[in-house]
Amino acid sequence: SDAPYYELLIELLESIRATALYKDIPIMILDAGLTDVDKTFIQKIFGPVNIKDPGWDIDISGSNYLHNKKNLNGYKAMTARPFIPKHFPGYRYYLWLDTDTWIQDERGLDELINLACTQGIGICEDLHTIESFYHAKQRRVAPKYQTPEILSRHAIINGAFCIDMQSGLFEIWRKYFLEMYD
C-alpha cells in the first residue's frame, strides 16, 4: 500500500479483523509509500502488523514506468509480488489481497486457500469492474490455470491469490520476471 490507498488499507484490515476464522492471522504489508503516521496508526490499531518496504527486487531503470514518477509506488508493490517469500519468509501459504480488497464473506478466502492447498494456487480473476472482493463466486476463483500461462505475464492481474510455497510457483514467477527485465 501507499499513502493514496491508505484509507482502503484500513478498511481491508478492518474487514479481515471482523472475520471469525482469519481475524488473528499474521498481517504483512508491503510499504510502497506509506507515511510514518500511517504506519504508527496501523501498528496501534491492528498491531502487531509486519510492515516492510520491499525496495526494488528488479532493475526497472530501462522500464517505461520511469517516465511517470507517480506510478513508481504502485509499480514497486506490483513487482514485489513474486518476491513476497523473500520479504516475509517462513510461511507455507501466502495469501495476497490488494489494498482495495474488502472481505465481505470469509468463505471467499476459504476457497482461495483450499485451492492453494489442493492445486498450488487459488486466484481471483480481476474483472476490472469490481474493485472489492465480495465472495469468490462473484469474482471467479480460477482453480485450474496453466502455470506457464499465468506466470509468464509480468503481473497477475487480480485482487487476491493464495500460493503454496511447495508448489514452486513463486520460483517460476520470479524466473519470468527476471527474464523480462534482463
Phi, psi and omega in degrees: 000157172229177187304317180297336180259008185304314181297322177293322177299315179300316179296322176298312180299320177298319181292325177291313182294342179275354180279159179282316186270333189250004186298337183249011180292152176296134180251129175238137181234128172279116180275106180246035178131024174287151176276164176298323178297317178302311184295320178297317179297314180301313180297320182293316185273320188246355188305160356282132178233133180271111181247125184221132171282118185284350187065207180242115179278344179229155177277113181258014185301332178265006185280147177287354177287341183291340180289339180244093185298337180291337182278346191297320180297315177295323179293323177299315179296318181296316183284345178279344185304314180294347184252013182308315180297333177292319183280330181226074186285162169102010181244150176276320182242137177240118179254117180258132173230121176302154181302329180269023176270146176227129180269101178274324184219114186294351175296335174297319176293319177306316183294316178300314182293318178300317179296321177296321179294323186264333186230001178095332181208139168238131187216142176261132175285132179271120183272356180062005177244345180241121182266351181241148180266099184272310179198147184302332180289330180279327175244102192311124173275127186262106184275339189229050174289148172281124185308307181300326181296318180285309193277354176280349174282152181284351177211145169270110184275097181194171178258345185206137171207160174225130181235134174276124180303327182287351180284339183080004184292325178297320179297317179296316180299314178299320179302312179297320178299310183295324176295322182295326183260007179290000000 
